[in-house]
Coordinates of C-alpha atoms in Angstrom, one line a residue:
M490 CA 6.1 7.0 33.0
N491 CA 9.4 6.9 30.9
I492 CA 7.2 6.6 27.7
L493 CA 4.9 9.4 29.1
G494 CA 8.0 11.7 29.5
R495 CA 9.3 10.9 26.3
Q496 CA 5.8 11.6 24.8
G497 CA 5.5 14.9 26.7
K498 CA 8.9 16.0 25.6
Y499 CA 8.0 15.2 21.9
L500 CA 4.9 17.2 21.9
Q501 CA 6.8 20.2 23.3
T502 CA 9.3 19.9 20.8
M503 CA 6.5 19.7 18.0
A504 CA 5.0 22.9 19.6
L505 CA 8.1 24.7 19.2
E506 CA 8.4 23.9 15.4
P507 CA 6.9 26.6 13.2
T508 CA 5.3 24.0 11.0
A509 CA 4.2 21.6 13.8
S510 CA 2.6 24.0 16.2
K511 CA 0.1 23.8 18.9
A512 CA -2.8 24.5 16.2
M513 CA -1.7 21.5 14.3
I514 CA -1.9 19.2 17.4
F515 CA -5.2 20.8 18.5
S516 CA -6.7 20.6 15.0
G517 CA -5.6 16.9 14.6
L518 CA -6.8 16.1 17.9
L519 CA -10.2 17.8 17.0
G520 CA -10.3 15.7 13.6
F521 CA -9.7 12.2 15.7
L522 CA -12.4 13.2 17.9
G523 CA -14.7 13.7 14.9
A524 CA -13.9 10.1 13.8
V525 CA -14.6 8.9 17.5
I526 CA -18.0 10.5 17.4
M527 CA -19.1 8.9 14.0
F528 CA -17.6 5.7 15.2
A529 CA -20.2 5.9 18.1
G530 CA -22.8 6.4 15.7
D531 CA -21.7 3.3 13.7
L532 CA -21.7 1.3 16.7
L533 CA -25.6 2.4 17.6
L534 CA -26.1 1.0 13.9
Y535 CA -24.4 -2.1 13.7
A536 CA -23.4 -3.3 17.4
H537 CA -26.1 -5.8 18.0
W538 CA -26.2 -9.4 19.3
D539 CA -29.8 -10.0 19.5
E540 CA -31.3 -12.9 17.4
M541 CA -31.8 -11.9 13.6
P542 CA -35.3 -11.6 12.0
A543 CA -36.0 -13.6 8.9
V544 CA -34.1 -11.5 6.0
S545 CA -35.8 -11.0 2.6
E546 CA -34.0 -12.0 -0.6
I547 CA -34.0 -8.0 -1.3
V548 CA -32.4 -6.9 1.8
D549 CA -29.6 -9.6 1.8
S550 CA -28.7 -8.7 -1.8
L551 CA -28.5 -4.9 -0.9
L552 CA -26.8 -5.3 2.4
P553 CA -25.2 -8.7 2.5
G554 CA -22.7 -7.5 5.2
R555 CA -24.8 -4.9 7.0
K556 CA -27.6 -7.0 8.0
A557 CA -27.1 -6.2 11.6
V558 CA -29.0 -2.6 11.0
L559 CA -32.2 -4.7 11.2
L560 CA -31.5 -5.0 15.0
A561 CA -31.3 -1.3 15.6
T562 CA -34.0 0.3 17.6
T563 CA -35.9 3.3 16.7
E564 CA -33.9 5.2 19.3
Q565 CA -30.7 4.0 18.0
L566 CA -31.2 4.8 14.5
Q567 CA -32.2 8.4 15.3
I568 CA -29.2 9.1 17.7
S569 CA -26.9 7.4 15.0
G570 CA -28.3 9.9 12.4
V571 CA -27.8 13.1 14.7
L572 CA -24.2 11.9 15.6
G573 CA -23.2 12.4 11.6
P574 CA -23.4 16.1 11.6
I575 CA -22.1 16.6 15.1
A576 CA -18.8 14.5 14.2
A577 CA -18.6 16.5 10.8
V578 CA -18.1 19.7 12.8
F579 CA -15.2 18.2 14.5
Y580 CA -13.8 16.5 11.5
L581 CA -13.6 19.9 9.8
F582 CA -10.8 20.8 12.1
G583 CA -9.0 18.1 10.2
A584 CA -9.0 20.3 7.1
W585 CA -7.3 22.8 8.9
H586 CA -4.8 20.1 10.5
L587 CA -4.1 18.9 6.8
Y588 CA -3.7 22.8 5.8
I589 CA -1.0 23.3 8.4
K590 CA 0.7 20.0 7.4
L591 CA 1.0 21.1 4.1
N592 CA 1.2 24.6 3.4
F593 CA 5.1 25.4 4.2
Y594 CA 5.8 23.7 0.7
S595 CA 2.9 24.9 -1.1
R596 CA -0.3 26.9 0.0
F597 CA -2.1 26.2 -3.2
W598 CA -1.8 22.5 -2.6
A599 CA -2.5 22.8 1.1
A600 CA -5.6 24.7 0.4
I601 CA -6.8 22.5 -2.2
T602 CA -6.4 19.4 0.3
A603 CA -8.1 21.1 3.1
V604 CA -11.3 22.5 0.9
L605 CA -11.7 18.8 -0.6
F606 CA -11.6 17.3 2.6
A607 CA -13.9 19.8 4.1
F608 CA -16.7 19.4 1.4
S609 CA -16.1 15.5 1.6
I610 CA -16.5 15.2 5.4
I611 CA -19.7 17.8 5.4
I612 CA -21.3 15.4 2.9
A613 CA -20.1 12.4 4.7
G614 CA -21.8 13.8 8.1
A615 CA -24.9 14.2 5.7
Y616 CA -25.0 10.7 4.6
H617 CA -24.4 9.4 8.2
A618 CA -27.4 11.3 9.1
L619 CA -29.2 9.7 6.2
W620 CA -28.1 6.2 7.3
G621 CA -30.8 6.8 10.2
M622 CA -33.6 7.2 7.9
Y623 CA -32.2 4.5 5.6
G624 CA -32.2 2.0 8.4
F625 CA -35.9 2.7 9.0
V626 CA -36.5 2.0 5.0
V627 CA -34.5 -1.3 5.1
Q628 CA -36.4 -2.4 8.1
F629 CA -39.5 -1.5 6.7
A630 CA -38.7 -3.1 3.2
N631 CA -37.7 -6.1 5.0
Q632 CA -40.9 -6.8 6.5
Q633 CA -43.1 -5.7 3.4
G634 CA -40.9 -7.6 0.9
S635 CA -41.7 -6.9 -3.0
E636 CA -44.2 -4.2 -2.1
S637 CA -41.4 -1.9 -1.0
L638 CA -39.0 -2.4 -3.7
V639 CA -39.5 0.6 -5.3
L640 CA -39.2 2.7 -2.4
L641 CA -36.2 1.0 -1.3
D642 CA -34.3 1.0 -4.7
A643 CA -35.0 4.9 -4.9
V644 CA -33.4 5.4 -1.4
T645 CA -30.5 3.0 -2.2
S646 CA -29.7 5.0 -5.4
Y647 CA -29.6 7.9 -3.7
M648 CA -27.5 6.6 -0.9
T649 CA -25.1 5.5 -3.4
F650 CA -24.7 8.7 -5.3
V651 CA -23.8 10.3 -1.8
T652 CA -21.3 7.5 -1.4
D653 CA -19.8 8.3 -4.6
T654 CA -19.6 12.1 -4.2
V655 CA -17.9 11.5 -0.7
T656 CA -15.6 9.0 -2.1
W657 CA -14.4 11.4 -5.3
L658 CA -13.8 14.2 -3.1
L659 CA -11.9 12.4 -0.3
G660 CA -9.9 10.4 -2.8
L661 CA -8.6 13.6 -4.6
A662 CA -7.8 14.9 -1.2
F663 CA -5.7 12.0 -0.1
L664 CA -4.4 11.7 -3.7
V665 CA -2.6 15.1 -3.3
I666 CA -1.2 14.2 0.1
F667 CA -0.1 10.8 -1.3
V668 CA 1.7 12.4 -4.2
R669 CA 3.1 15.4 -2.2
V670 CA 4.5 13.0 0.3
L671 CA 6.1 10.8 -2.3
L672 CA 8.0 14.1 -3.7
A673 CA 9.0 15.0 0.0
K674 CA 6.8 18.2 -0.5
T675 CA 5.0 17.9 3.1
D676 CA 5.9 17.8 6.6
Y677 CA 5.3 13.9 6.6
P678 CA 7.8 11.2 6.8
R679 CA 7.3 9.1 3.6
W680 CA 6.3 6.1 5.5
I681 CA 2.9 7.9 6.1
V682 CA 1.8 6.8 2.8
F683 CA 1.0 3.3 4.1
L684 CA -1.5 5.1 6.4
N685 CA -3.0 7.0 3.7
P686 CA -6.7 6.7 3.7
L687 CA -6.5 6.6 -0.1
I688 CA -4.6 3.1 0.3
L689 CA -6.5 1.7 3.3
L690 CA -9.9 2.7 2.3
F691 CA -9.8 2.2 -1.6
V692 CA -7.4 -0.9 -1.5
G693 CA -8.4 -2.4 2.0
G694 CA -12.1 -1.5 1.8
P695 CA -13.1 -3.8 -0.9
L696 CA -11.2 -6.7 0.5
L697 CA -12.9 -6.2 4.0
A698 CA -16.3 -6.2 2.3
T699 CA -15.6 -9.4 0.5
L700 CA -14.9 -10.8 3.6
A701 CA -17.7 -9.2 5.8
T702 CA -20.1 -11.2 3.5
N703 CA -19.1 -14.5 5.3
M704 CA -18.9 -13.4 8.8
A705 CA -21.5 -13.9 11.3
V706 CA -23.8 -10.9 12.6
P707 CA -22.9 -8.4 13.7
Y708 CA -19.4 -8.7 13.1
G709 CA -19.5 -8.3 9.3
A710 CA -21.5 -4.9 9.7
L711 CA -19.1 -3.9 12.4
T712 CA -15.9 -4.5 10.0
V713 CA -17.4 -2.5 7.1
G714 CA -19.8 -0.1 8.8
T715 CA -16.7 1.2 11.2
Y716 CA -14.0 0.9 8.7
F717 CA -14.0 4.3 7.5
N718 CA -14.0 6.2 10.8
V719 CA -11.3 3.5 12.0
V720 CA -8.9 4.4 9.2
M721 CA -9.7 8.2 9.8
M722 CA -8.9 7.7 13.6
V723 CA -5.5 5.7 12.8
F724 CA -4.7 8.3 10.1
F725 CA -5.0 11.4 12.4
L726 CA -3.0 10.0 15.4
A727 CA -0.4 9.2 12.9
S728 CA -0.4 12.7 11.3
I729 CA -0.2 14.4 14.8
F730 CA 2.8 12.1 16.1
S731 CA 4.9 11.3 13.3
P732 CA 8.2 13.0 13.2
I733 CA 8.6 16.1 11.0
R734 CA 10.5 15.3 8.0
K735 CA 13.8 16.9 7.8
R736 CA 14.0 19.8 5.2

């Protein structure tokens, strides 16, 4: 009760601050909700403990850490795909949240960050929707072998293109935040840089991907497949509850 009481007082204090308003809290919570919804979609793709079918060399080479998608049912792939755009709607409020956190010192950089994040998350929602169809293609290719190689290569190439697009836009958005935090030009305390998705995704992500290839199914897939949304959940919570830096 004591902890809850302190948290309540802290939120009330934040709501009274002009740069940490109720809008900041509300938009941050909606951004967090977007991450939770997309995380649920990830679980539908990868949280399967049934016995694995025989995995072709083609699929194993393309998805060494995500083979659990072969166990997803048609309904799970369909629902997971639909959750992507739904999550993106809530994620978009996260762009508003970032604007509020940055705009006191520079409306220009706040707007740039918000726009970059918004575009990246819209494409990320589409990417998640595509993963439902990609799962069908992977399952088909695993059964048909080399006969389906052309189709699998074409679809994989497109998925890589979409991933790279999201990576560049999202990376630029959080690079702006990273630099502005170090320059003390945001409402964030400097320690928030350690929870910046730029660090967690682009440094921690490749390390986890390497580890995931040696993990048992489905733990490797759950590690790499859910990591993006786990990082975003952590960031939004830290962004909401981090103390406002003294000006």
